[in-house]
Amino acid sequence: MQLINYVQKHESSTTLFSYQQKDFSVEDFLSEVKLVRCNFMSELKGKKICLKLKSAYDFIVMVTALDGLCSSILLLPYDLDVDSTEVLSLEHESFRIIDNLERPLLAKIGEADLSSKITFSAKTDWVLATSGTTGRPKLINHTLASLIRTCKLLKKSKSNQNTWGLVYQPQRFAGLQVLLQAMLAGNKLVIADGVFQNQVEALIHGEINCLSATPSMWRKLLINGKIKELDFVQITLGGEACDKTILSSLSKAFPNSRIFHIYASTEAGVGFSVKDKLLGFPKGWLETGIDGVKLEISTNNTLLIKPNMLPKGAEIAKRLDKNGFIDSGDVVSIFGERVIFQGRDSGAINVGGNKVHPEEVESILRELQEIRDVKVYGKTNPMVGQLVVADIVLERRTTNSDELKVLKKKIISSAKEKLELYKVPNFLTFVDEIIINSTGKVDRNND
Amino acid sequence: MELRDKILEVVVEVAELTDCELVSNFTDSTILLESGLDSLGFAILVARLEEELDYDPFVEMEDAVYPTTFAEFVSIYSQDK
């Protein structure tokens, strides 16, 4: 089934999208999709097409129109640099890169053409780029079926009243999950893009009650505070390791909401979700698996995943071990009955040969009530490789140097109580905010 | 504050940070390797001083110099940049 068929199942008057404070019904949306199909039908049929559109709504129209028409769609984030765009579209063998949807052109199509049923039956690959945190982004071949595998599971729940917010870019895996989830269920999706303040306004104005975002983004939303007036039923976290503080702050702010921590990646698709509001996942899953996904811990303490449906292609095949597991690169440890995420294997700071996971240090520091937010990263040092640095946002800002001195002492001594000495930050800098990048994650790559 | 005192202040801070106990009679002639600071401590000390003084003489010097005593360490920092 094509994406357009899923949309056609919904009542035509149902509001499907809200973008820049304008609502689009199923009818509005489908007529635009059909216009695009009419326009591009002869030119793009059976071709490989690269989409790199800035407007999230245009992107959604376009991808719905092309699914079933083209043989393959490469979805690139609109802010991807020129070099990577060229390399990836060449690798994909894109026939054309569409980076602008020209509406005046669309308007020329007459009503008569529209009413004719435009159906195609091509099997379309959905090709996504990995975030490329470890080098150049790689192409991963998905299909609509592999992308919506878990959406169907969620669809069974009574979701008619759900209004989803979209703060991720829809061209990336996490955003696509939210988009497809809402489109399949016929839920309104409030597309909140642009700068943070505009995103918040859009979410509030759209009265969303479901939102999927990274822990960093949730932290930012809680700090901003406006989000607290919304009545959430579904809170989803993903993309980064959760810590105790974010889970407890969210449960406190939204006691009636479900809180899921989704474990997914562009490579492996959605692995599993944890629904008990606790850190990590139950140790028992290493034996039994979860939702058809098998889990193991490698000798390097990274989590190995074997999903029941994997994207195809050479890039994936290369990453599978002989038993069909894919190394997630996420380091885990077992504490009691839980398997806890420590951080990215590639993101560890190396202090004189000792590995320090910034996420672990951050989560310890966040437990201090004086600290509102924190980012931990490595600073190159000729003698020991790297030193641990922490940028700190205080709960109560101060510029009084004596007060700051006392705070520094308190932060360090509290870190020393809970962490090995080499993990304790050697430098504390007080900053106004922690910047998150376009994927909603904290960028720790600055030195 | 005199450069020597500034450096000493950072030495004390770093010792505290790394749980190293400085020798009780810390003077200009104290041998650095016997001062109580460990290698992580020295790494932090030099990085800290670079932040405070905007200057890392160990990176900028042409021939490697290894200070033995605290006084020699201070003199490396007080040489013309």
Short mmCIF file of C-alpha atoms in Angstrom, two decimals:
data_model
loop_
_atom_site.label_atom_id
_atom_site.label_comp_id
_atom_site.label_asym_id
_atom_site.label_seq_id
_atom_site.Cartn_x
_atom_site.Cartn_y
_atom_site.Cartn_z
CA MET A 1 0.00 0.00 0.00
CA GLN A 2 1.18 3.50 -0.81
CA LEU A 3 1.21 6.37 1.62
CA ILE A 4 -1.56 8.15 -0.28
CA ASN A 5 -3.85 5.15 0.23
CA TYR A 6 -3.50 5.39 3.98
CA VAL A 7 -4.48 9.06 3.86
CA GLN A 8 -7.46 8.37 1.57
CA LYS A 9 -8.95 6.15 4.28
CA HIS A 10 -9.58 9.12 6.55
CA GLU A 11 -12.65 11.38 6.50
CA SER A 12 -12.01 14.14 3.98
CA SER A 13 -12.87 16.87 6.50
CA THR A 14 -10.38 15.59 9.11
CA THR A 15 -7.64 18.09 9.86
CA LEU A 16 -4.39 16.37 9.01
CA PHE A 17 -1.76 19.11 9.33
CA SER A 18 -1.30 22.46 10.94
CA TYR A 19 1.59 24.46 9.53
CA GLN A 20 2.40 28.08 10.23
CA GLN A 21 -0.95 28.40 12.02
CA LYS A 22 -2.90 27.20 8.98
CA ASP A 23 -4.91 23.98 9.00
CA PHE A 24 -4.95 21.49 6.12
CA SER A 25 -7.71 18.90 5.89
CA VAL A 26 -7.38 15.50 4.27
CA GLU A 27 -9.16 16.99 1.26
CA ASP A 28 -6.80 20.01 1.02
CA PHE A 29 -3.82 17.77 1.34
CA LEU A 30 -4.92 15.16 -1.18
CA SER A 31 -5.73 17.75 -3.80
CA GLU A 32 -2.23 19.17 -3.51
CA VAL A 33 -0.71 15.72 -3.67
CA LYS A 34 -2.70 14.96 -6.82
CA LEU A 35 -1.64 18.27 -8.36
CA VAL A 36 1.97 17.36 -7.81
CA ARG A 37 1.43 13.91 -9.28
CA CYS A 38 -0.18 15.42 -12.37
CA ASN A 39 2.68 17.84 -12.75
CA PHE A 40 5.51 15.43 -12.30
CA MET A 41 3.93 12.24 -13.54
CA SER A 42 5.55 12.01 -16.95
CA GLU A 43 8.88 13.46 -15.89
CA LEU A 44 9.51 11.49 -12.69
CA LYS A 45 7.72 8.18 -13.17
CA GLY A 46 9.98 5.28 -12.26
CA LYS A 47 12.93 7.60 -11.56
CA LYS A 48 15.16 8.07 -8.53
CA ILE A 49 14.47 11.44 -6.96
CA CYS A 50 16.21 13.39 -4.23
CA LEU A 51 14.09 15.66 -2.01
CA LYS A 52 15.73 18.50 -0.15
CA LEU A 53 12.89 20.84 0.73
CA LYS A 54 12.97 23.48 3.42
CA SER A 55 9.23 23.71 3.98
CA ALA A 56 8.16 20.70 6.03
CA TYR A 57 4.66 20.83 4.53
CA ASP A 58 5.98 20.89 0.95
CA PHE A 59 8.15 17.95 1.84
CA ILE A 60 5.16 15.96 3.11
CA VAL A 61 3.12 16.77 -0.01
CA MET A 62 6.01 15.79 -2.22
CA VAL A 63 6.91 12.55 -0.51
CA THR A 64 3.26 11.44 -0.50
CA ALA A 65 3.00 12.25 -4.21
CA LEU A 66 6.19 10.44 -5.14
CA ASP A 67 5.60 7.27 -3.09
CA GLY A 68 4.34 4.84 -5.68
CA LEU A 69 5.39 7.05 -8.58
CA CYS A 70 9.18 6.98 -8.31
CA SER A 71 11.42 3.97 -7.88
CA SER A 72 13.35 5.59 -5.06
CA ILE A 73 13.17 8.78 -2.98
CA LEU A 74 16.24 10.08 -1.23
CA LEU A 75 15.24 12.22 1.76
CA LEU A 76 17.87 14.80 2.64
CA PRO A 77 17.67 17.29 5.51
CA TYR A 78 17.29 20.76 4.01
CA ASP A 79 20.31 22.05 5.93
CA LEU A 80 22.72 19.36 4.70
CA ASP A 81 25.88 20.94 3.27
CA VAL A 82 26.43 21.21 -0.48
CA ASP A 83 29.27 18.68 -0.63
CA SER A 84 27.38 15.93 1.19
CA THR A 85 24.29 16.63 -0.90
CA GLU A 86 26.30 16.14 -4.06
CA VAL A 87 28.05 12.99 -2.86
CA LEU A 88 24.87 11.39 -1.52
CA SER A 89 22.70 12.23 -4.54
CA LEU A 90 25.41 10.83 -6.82
CA GLU A 91 25.61 7.65 -4.76
CA HIS A 92 21.82 7.39 -4.90
CA GLU A 93 21.98 8.08 -8.66
CA SER A 94 19.30 10.73 -8.28
CA PHE A 95 17.73 11.74 -11.59
CA ARG A 96 16.81 15.09 -10.09
CA ILE A 97 17.14 17.02 -6.84
CA ILE A 98 13.93 18.80 -5.95
CA ASP A 99 14.71 21.63 -3.55
CA ASN A 100 11.82 23.94 -4.31
CA LEU A 101 8.15 23.22 -4.89
CA GLU A 102 6.90 25.80 -7.36
CA ARG A 103 3.27 26.41 -6.57
CA PRO A 104 2.40 28.75 -9.47
CA LEU A 105 3.31 25.91 -11.77
CA LEU A 106 1.03 23.57 -9.87
CA ALA A 107 -1.93 25.89 -10.17
CA LYS A 108 -2.05 25.48 -13.95
CA ILE A 109 -3.56 22.02 -13.76
CA GLY A 110 -7.30 22.00 -14.42
CA GLU A 111 -9.99 20.43 -12.25
CA ALA A 112 -10.74 17.82 -14.89
CA ASP A 113 -7.26 16.36 -14.77
CA LEU A 114 -7.46 16.23 -11.00
CA SER A 115 -10.61 14.25 -10.77
CA SER A 116 -9.18 11.48 -12.87
CA LYS A 117 -7.83 8.82 -10.59
CA ILE A 118 -4.08 9.00 -10.49
CA THR A 119 -2.75 5.71 -9.32
CA PHE A 120 0.62 4.12 -9.71
CA SER A 121 1.99 0.93 -8.43
CA ALA A 122 5.73 1.41 -8.33
CA LYS A 123 7.47 -0.04 -5.31
CA THR A 124 9.30 2.93 -3.92
CA ASP A 125 12.41 2.81 -1.78
CA TRP A 126 12.71 5.45 0.92
CA VAL A 127 16.40 6.24 1.28
CA LEU A 128 17.49 8.04 4.43
CA ALA A 129 20.84 9.55 5.35
CA THR A 130 22.35 8.70 8.73
CA SER A 131 23.18 11.71 10.90
CA GLY A 132 26.86 11.19 10.15
CA THR A 133 28.12 11.91 13.66
CA THR A 134 31.00 9.59 12.88
CA GLY A 135 32.05 10.78 9.44
CA ARG A 136 30.14 11.28 6.23
CA PRO A 137 26.40 10.44 6.30
CA LYS A 138 25.56 7.02 4.85
CA LEU A 139 22.53 6.00 2.82
CA ILE A 140 20.11 3.51 4.34
CA ASN A 141 17.42 1.87 2.17
CA HIS A 142 14.05 1.70 3.84
CA THR A 143 10.60 1.01 2.47
CA LEU A 144 7.32 2.46 3.66
CA ALA A 145 6.60 -0.95 5.19
CA SER A 146 9.82 -1.00 7.22
CA LEU A 147 9.25 2.59 8.37
CA ILE A 148 5.68 2.04 9.58
CA ARG A 149 6.25 -1.30 11.24
CA THR A 150 5.77 0.11 14.72
CA CYS A 151 3.25 2.78 13.73
CA LYS A 152 0.75 0.01 13.10
CA LEU A 153 1.24 -1.31 16.61
CA LEU A 154 0.49 2.08 18.07
CA LYS A 155 -2.49 2.62 15.78
CA LYS A 156 -4.53 0.03 17.64
CA SER A 157 -4.76 2.30 20.67
CA LYS A 158 -7.61 4.80 20.76
CA SER A 159 -5.79 7.62 19.14
CA ASN A 160 -8.56 9.69 17.56
CA GLN A 161 -8.17 12.50 20.02
CA ASN A 162 -4.43 12.69 19.57
CA THR A 163 -2.77 15.81 18.24
CA TRP A 164 0.90 15.30 17.54
CA GLY A 165 3.59 17.95 17.50
CA LEU A 166 6.51 17.66 15.12
CA VAL A 167 9.74 19.27 16.33
CA TYR A 168 12.06 16.98 14.41
CA GLN A 169 12.91 17.47 10.76
CA PRO A 170 10.54 15.14 8.87
CA GLN A 171 13.37 14.17 6.50
CA ARG A 172 15.22 12.35 9.25
CA PHE A 173 14.30 9.03 10.79
CA ALA A 174 12.87 10.35 14.08
CA GLY A 175 10.72 12.99 12.37
CA LEU A 176 9.53 10.55 9.76
CA GLN A 177 8.31 8.22 12.51
CA VAL A 178 6.17 10.99 14.02
CA LEU A 179 4.90 12.08 10.60
CA LEU A 180 3.91 8.58 9.49
CA GLN A 181 2.40 7.75 12.86
CA ALA A 182 0.08 10.78 12.63
CA MET A 183 -0.74 10.27 8.94
CA LEU A 184 -1.62 6.61 9.39
CA ALA A 185 -3.78 7.22 12.42
CA GLY A 186 -5.46 10.28 10.89
CA ASN A 187 -4.28 12.45 13.78
CA LYS A 188 -3.65 16.14 13.41
CA LEU A 189 0.06 16.92 13.15
CA VAL A 190 1.22 20.34 14.24
CA ILE A 191 4.43 21.06 12.34
CA ALA A 192 6.59 23.20 14.58
CA ASP A 193 9.73 24.24 12.73
CA GLY A 194 11.94 27.31 12.77
CA VAL A 195 13.61 28.84 15.82
CA PHE A 196 12.81 27.48 19.28
CA GLN A 197 10.41 30.28 20.29
CA ASN A 198 8.36 29.74 17.13
CA GLN A 199 8.32 26.01 17.76
CA VAL A 200 6.92 26.54 21.26
CA GLU A 201 4.27 28.98 19.97
CA ALA A 202 3.17 26.50 17.30
CA LEU A 203 2.87 23.64 19.81
CA ILE A 204 0.83 25.76 22.24
CA HIS A 205 -1.37 27.23 19.49
CA GLY A 206 -1.95 23.77 18.03
CA GLU A 207 -2.91 22.41 21.49
CA ILE A 208 -0.92 19.24 20.97
CA ASN A 209 -1.19 16.35 23.42
CA CYS A 210 1.43 14.01 21.95
CA LEU A 211 5.05 14.87 21.34
CA SER A 212 8.20 12.97 20.49
CA ALA A 213 11.50 14.77 21.12
CA THR A 214 15.03 14.20 22.37
CA PRO A 215 15.73 14.46 26.12
CA SER A 216 17.68 17.66 25.31
CA MET A 217 14.66 19.17 23.58
CA TRP A 218 12.33 18.14 26.44
CA ARG A 219 14.72 19.78 28.90
CA LYS A 220 14.64 22.96 26.87
CA LEU A 221 10.84 22.86 26.72
CA LEU A 222 10.56 22.35 30.48
CA ILE A 223 12.97 25.19 31.15
CA ASN A 224 10.93 27.44 28.89
CA GLY A 225 7.89 26.31 30.89
CA LYS A 226 5.07 27.29 28.50
CA ILE A 227 4.63 23.69 27.50
CA LYS A 228 3.32 22.93 31.00
CA GLU A 229 -0.08 24.36 30.10
CA LEU A 230 -0.61 21.51 27.63
CA ASP A 231 -2.38 18.33 28.68
CA PHE A 232 -0.18 15.54 27.37
CA VAL A 233 -1.37 11.96 26.93
CA GLN A 234 1.76 10.76 25.13
CA ILE A 235 5.33 11.83 25.75
CA THR A 236 8.03 10.12 23.74
CA LEU A 237 11.76 10.47 24.24
CA GLY A 238 14.39 9.24 21.83
CA GLY A 239 17.67 9.90 20.11
CA GLU A 240 19.77 10.30 23.24
CA ALA A 241 20.17 8.50 26.56
CA CYS A 242 17.56 9.50 29.17
CA ASP A 243 18.53 10.35 32.71
CA LYS A 244 16.64 10.05 35.98
CA THR A 245 16.09 13.79 36.22
CA ILE A 246 14.31 14.21 32.88
CA LEU A 247 12.05 11.21 33.51
CA SER A 248 11.06 12.43 36.96
CA SER A 249 10.60 16.06 35.83
CA LEU A 250 8.30 14.92 33.03
CA SER A 251 6.27 12.60 35.27
CA LYS A 252 5.89 15.43 37.76
CA ALA A 253 4.87 18.02 35.16
CA PHE A 254 2.54 15.67 33.27
CA PRO A 255 1.30 13.03 35.76
CA ASN A 256 -1.48 11.80 33.43
CA SER A 257 0.72 11.18 30.43
CA ARG A 258 2.26 7.99 29.18
CA ILE A 259 6.01 8.40 28.93
CA PHE A 260 7.83 6.21 26.42
CA HIS A 261 11.52 6.06 25.77
CA ILE A 262 11.99 4.88 22.19
CA TYR A 263 15.16 3.19 21.18
CA ALA A 264 15.64 3.62 17.44
CA SER A 265 18.21 4.49 14.81
CA THR A 266 18.23 5.26 11.11
CA GLU A 267 20.19 2.04 10.60
CA ALA A 268 18.22 -0.42 12.69
CA GLY A 269 14.81 1.24 12.57
CA VAL A 270 12.71 1.27 15.74
CA GLY A 271 14.18 -1.24 18.16
CA PHE A 272 11.88 -1.10 21.16
CA SER A 273 10.23 1.27 23.55
CA VAL A 274 10.37 1.36 27.34
CA LYS A 275 7.09 2.32 28.97
CA ASP A 276 7.60 1.96 32.72
CA LYS A 277 9.08 5.45 33.28
CA LEU A 278 12.27 3.87 34.60
CA LEU A 279 15.82 4.28 33.32
CA GLY A 280 17.21 1.82 30.78
CA PHE A 281 15.30 -1.40 30.12
CA PRO A 282 14.57 -4.65 32.03
CA LYS A 283 17.51 -7.07 32.14
CA GLY A 284 15.15 -9.89 31.23
CA TRP A 285 14.86 -8.56 27.68
CA LEU A 286 18.40 -9.78 27.04
CA GLU A 287 16.95 -13.30 27.37
CA THR A 288 13.48 -12.92 25.94
CA GLY A 289 13.84 -10.07 23.45
CA ILE A 290 11.07 -7.49 23.11
CA ASP A 291 8.47 -7.01 20.35
CA GLY A 292 10.37 -9.48 18.16
CA VAL A 293 13.66 -7.62 18.63
CA LYS A 294 16.58 -9.60 20.05
CA LEU A 295 19.11 -7.90 22.31
CA GLU A 296 22.63 -8.83 23.39
CA ILE A 297 25.62 -7.10 24.96
CA SER A 298 28.90 -7.24 23.02
CA THR A 299 32.32 -7.84 24.51
CA ASN A 300 32.87 -4.07 24.22
CA ASN A 301 29.76 -3.53 26.34
CA THR A 302 27.82 -2.11 23.42
CA LEU A 303 24.21 -3.08 22.79
CA LEU A 304 23.67 -5.46 19.88
CA ILE A 305 20.26 -5.41 18.23
CA LYS A 306 18.55 -7.83 15.89
CA PRO A 307 15.31 -6.24 14.65
CA ASN A 308 12.76 -8.49 12.99
CA MET A 309 12.82 -6.28 9.88
CA LEU A 310 16.00 -4.61 8.68
CA PRO A 311 16.53 -2.08 5.92
CA LYS A 312 18.24 -3.64 2.92
CA GLY A 313 21.38 -2.60 1.11
CA ALA A 314 25.13 -2.92 1.35
CA GLU A 315 25.50 -0.37 4.13
CA ILE A 316 23.38 -2.46 6.49
CA ALA A 317 24.83 -5.80 5.36
CA LYS A 318 28.29 -4.46 6.20
CA ARG A 319 27.28 -3.74 9.77
CA LEU A 320 25.69 -7.09 10.61
CA ASP A 321 27.63 -9.72 12.53
CA LYS A 322 27.38 -13.39 11.61
CA ASN A 323 24.28 -13.85 13.76
CA GLY A 324 22.46 -10.95 12.13
CA PHE A 325 22.97 -8.47 14.97
CA ILE A 326 23.81 -4.82 14.39
CA ASP A 327 26.11 -3.01 16.81
CA SER A 328 24.26 0.06 18.09
CA GLY A 329 27.47 1.70 19.36
CA ASP A 330 25.65 2.51 22.61
CA VAL A 331 27.52 1.42 25.73
CA VAL A 332 25.37 -0.26 28.39
CA SER A 333 25.90 -1.60 31.91
CA ILE A 334 23.74 -3.80 34.09
CA PHE A 335 22.62 -2.32 37.39
CA GLY A 336 20.39 -4.66 39.40
CA GLU A 337 17.48 -5.63 37.19
CA ARG A 338 18.02 -2.92 34.58
CA VAL A 339 20.27 -2.42 31.59
CA ILE A 340 21.31 1.24 31.65
CA PHE A 341 22.68 3.30 28.75
CA GLN A 342 26.02 4.91 29.51
CA GLY A 343 26.54 6.84 26.29
CA ARG A 344 27.87 6.53 22.77
CA ASP A 345 30.96 4.37 22.36
CA SER A 346 32.35 6.88 19.85
CA GLY A 347 31.49 9.85 22.08
CA ALA A 348 33.61 8.78 25.05
CA ILE A 349 36.19 11.21 26.39
CA ASN A 350 39.61 9.59 26.80
CA VAL A 351 41.37 10.74 29.96
CA GLY A 352 44.78 9.10 30.11
CA GLY A 353 43.35 5.86 28.70
CA ASN A 354 40.21 5.90 30.84
CA LYS A 355 36.90 6.21 29.01
CA VAL A 356 34.48 8.81 30.31
CA HIS A 357 30.93 8.92 28.93
CA PRO A 358 29.74 12.52 28.96
CA GLU A 359 26.14 11.39 29.40
CA GLU A 360 26.97 9.67 32.69
CA VAL A 361 28.69 12.75 34.11
CA GLU A 362 25.85 14.99 32.91
CA SER A 363 23.23 12.83 34.55
CA ILE A 364 25.07 12.95 37.90
CA LEU A 365 25.47 16.74 37.71
CA ARG A 366 21.82 17.26 36.79
CA GLU A 367 20.77 15.71 40.08
CA LEU A 368 22.05 18.84 41.85
CA GLN A 369 19.21 21.29 42.35
CA GLU A 370 21.48 24.27 41.61
CA ILE A 371 22.01 22.96 38.08
CA ARG A 372 19.38 23.54 35.44
CA ASP A 373 21.25 22.06 32.50
CA VAL A 374 24.73 20.86 31.65
CA LYS A 375 26.88 19.72 28.76
CA VAL A 376 30.01 17.64 29.31
CA TYR A 377 32.70 17.25 26.66
CA GLY A 378 36.41 16.65 26.20
CA LYS A 379 39.15 19.23 25.88
CA THR A 380 42.34 18.15 24.15
CA ASN A 381 45.30 17.94 26.47
CA PRO A 382 48.85 17.05 25.39
CA MET A 383 49.63 15.14 28.58
CA VAL A 384 46.60 12.94 29.16
CA GLY A 385 44.78 13.08 25.83
CA GLN A 386 41.64 14.80 26.98
CA LEU A 387 40.30 16.51 30.07
CA VAL A 388 36.66 16.61 31.15
CA VAL A 389 34.93 19.97 30.78
CA ALA A 390 31.40 20.92 31.87
CA ASP A 391 29.33 23.86 30.63
CA ILE A 392 26.73 24.61 33.27
CA VAL A 393 23.47 26.54 33.23
CA LEU A 394 22.57 27.50 36.80
CA GLU A 395 19.04 27.33 38.14
CA ARG A 396 19.57 30.82 39.54
CA ARG A 397 21.97 32.93 37.53
CA THR A 398 24.65 34.88 39.35
CA THR A 399 27.75 36.82 38.40
CA ASN A 400 28.98 37.18 41.97
CA SER A 401 32.44 35.62 41.85
CA ASP A 402 32.42 34.49 45.49
CA GLU A 403 29.09 32.79 45.00
CA LEU A 404 30.39 31.11 41.83
CA LYS A 405 33.45 29.88 43.68
CA VAL A 406 31.29 28.27 46.35
CA LEU A 407 29.06 26.72 43.69
CA LYS A 408 32.05 25.32 41.80
CA LYS A 409 33.32 23.69 44.99
CA LYS A 410 29.92 22.22 45.74
CA ILE A 411 29.50 20.85 42.21
CA ILE A 412 32.97 19.30 42.18
CA SER A 413 32.67 17.74 45.62
CA SER A 414 29.26 16.30 44.80
CA ALA A 415 30.63 14.85 41.54
CA LYS A 416 33.55 13.36 43.45
CA GLU A 417 31.17 11.55 45.78
CA LYS A 418 29.45 9.76 42.90
CA LEU A 419 32.08 9.40 40.18
CA GLU A 420 35.56 8.01 39.79
CA LEU A 421 38.11 10.80 40.03
CA TYR A 422 39.06 10.77 36.33
CA LYS A 423 35.39 11.38 35.42
CA VAL A 424 35.06 14.50 37.58
CA PRO A 425 35.02 17.64 35.40
CA ASN A 426 38.31 19.54 35.62
CA PHE A 427 36.82 22.71 34.22
CA LEU A 428 33.47 24.27 34.95
CA THR A 429 32.18 27.09 32.78
CA PHE A 430 28.92 28.88 33.54
CA VAL A 431 26.89 29.56 30.40
CA ASP A 432 23.43 30.96 29.62
CA GLU A 433 22.14 27.98 27.69
CA ILE A 434 23.10 24.65 26.17
CA ILE A 435 22.71 24.76 22.40
CA ILE A 436 21.07 21.82 20.65
CA ASN A 437 21.52 21.12 16.94
CA SER A 438 18.97 20.59 14.20
CA THR A 439 18.45 16.94 15.18
CA GLY A 440 17.48 18.05 18.68
CA LYS A 441 20.66 16.67 20.24
CA VAL A 442 23.46 18.27 22.19
CA ASP A 443 26.53 18.70 20.00
CA ARG A 444 29.56 17.66 22.04
CA ASN A 445 32.06 17.91 19.22
CA ASN A 446 33.40 21.34 20.14
CA ASP A 447 36.67 21.50 21.97
CA MET B 1 48.62 39.13 42.35
CA GLU B 2 52.18 38.00 41.71
CA LEU B 3 52.50 35.32 39.06
CA ARG B 4 54.07 32.91 41.56
CA ASP B 5 51.19 33.29 43.99
CA LYS B 6 48.64 32.93 41.22
CA ILE B 7 50.28 29.68 40.11
CA LEU B 8 50.47 28.43 43.69
CA GLU B 9 46.78 29.16 44.15
CA VAL B 10 45.95 27.04 41.10
CA VAL B 11 48.29 24.26 42.34
CA VAL B 12 46.34 24.14 45.61
CA GLU B 13 43.00 24.12 43.78
CA VAL B 14 44.08 21.33 41.46
CA ALA B 15 45.42 19.27 44.38
CA GLU B 16 42.03 19.63 46.03
CA LEU B 17 40.22 18.70 42.82
CA THR B 18 42.25 15.56 42.25
CA ASP B 19 42.36 14.48 45.90
CA CYS B 20 46.14 14.83 45.96
CA GLU B 21 47.76 15.85 49.19
CA LEU B 22 50.45 18.47 48.69
CA VAL B 23 53.59 18.15 50.80
CA SER B 24 53.19 20.26 53.93
CA ASN B 25 56.33 22.32 53.34
CA PHE B 26 55.58 23.33 49.76
CA THR B 27 58.26 25.86 48.77
CA ASP B 28 60.03 27.17 45.67
CA SER B 29 62.56 24.37 45.92
CA THR B 30 59.95 21.60 46.19
CA ILE B 31 60.61 18.95 43.54
CA LEU B 32 57.46 18.82 41.39
CA LEU B 33 57.39 15.03 41.12
CA GLU B 34 57.50 14.86 44.91
CA SER B 35 55.00 17.65 45.47
CA GLY B 36 52.02 15.33 45.78
CA LEU B 37 50.40 16.16 42.42
CA ASP B 38 49.89 13.16 40.12
CA SER B 39 50.08 13.16 36.31
CA LEU B 40 46.40 13.98 35.90
CA GLY B 41 46.96 16.83 38.33
CA PHE B 42 49.80 18.25 36.21
CA ALA B 43 47.72 17.95 33.06
CA ILE B 44 44.91 19.89 34.72
CA LEU B 45 47.36 22.41 36.21
CA VAL B 46 48.84 23.34 32.83
CA ALA B 47 45.41 23.47 31.18
CA ARG B 48 44.05 25.60 34.03
CA LEU B 49 46.98 28.00 33.84
CA GLU B 50 46.46 28.31 30.11
CA GLU B 51 42.90 29.44 30.82
CA GLU B 52 43.89 31.83 33.56
CA LEU B 53 46.95 33.30 31.84
CA ASP B 54 45.92 32.80 28.20
CA TYR B 55 49.28 31.18 27.62
CA ASP B 56 50.73 27.68 27.48
CA PRO B 57 54.54 28.02 27.48
CA PHE B 58 55.00 24.26 27.02
CA VAL B 59 53.31 24.40 23.64
CA GLU B 60 55.06 27.60 22.58
CA MET B 61 58.65 26.77 23.58
CA GLU B 62 61.03 25.65 20.85
CA ASP B 63 63.09 23.19 22.87
CA ALA B 64 61.39 21.05 25.45
CA VAL B 65 62.23 22.11 29.00
CA TYR B 66 61.28 19.95 31.92
CA PRO B 67 61.10 21.94 35.14
CA THR B 68 62.25 20.06 38.22
CA THR B 69 61.33 22.42 41.02
CA PHE B 70 58.36 24.68 41.59
CA ALA B 71 60.61 27.74 41.10
CA GLU B 72 61.69 26.44 37.67
CA PHE B 73 58.05 25.81 36.78
CA VAL B 74 57.16 29.41 37.69
CA SER B 75 60.12 30.77 35.74
CA ILE B 76 58.89 29.09 32.56
CA TYR B 77 55.68 31.03 32.91
CA SER B 78 57.46 34.30 33.68
CA GLN B 79 59.74 34.21 30.61
CA ASP B 80 58.97 36.63 27.84
CA LYS B 81 56.20 35.40 25.62
#
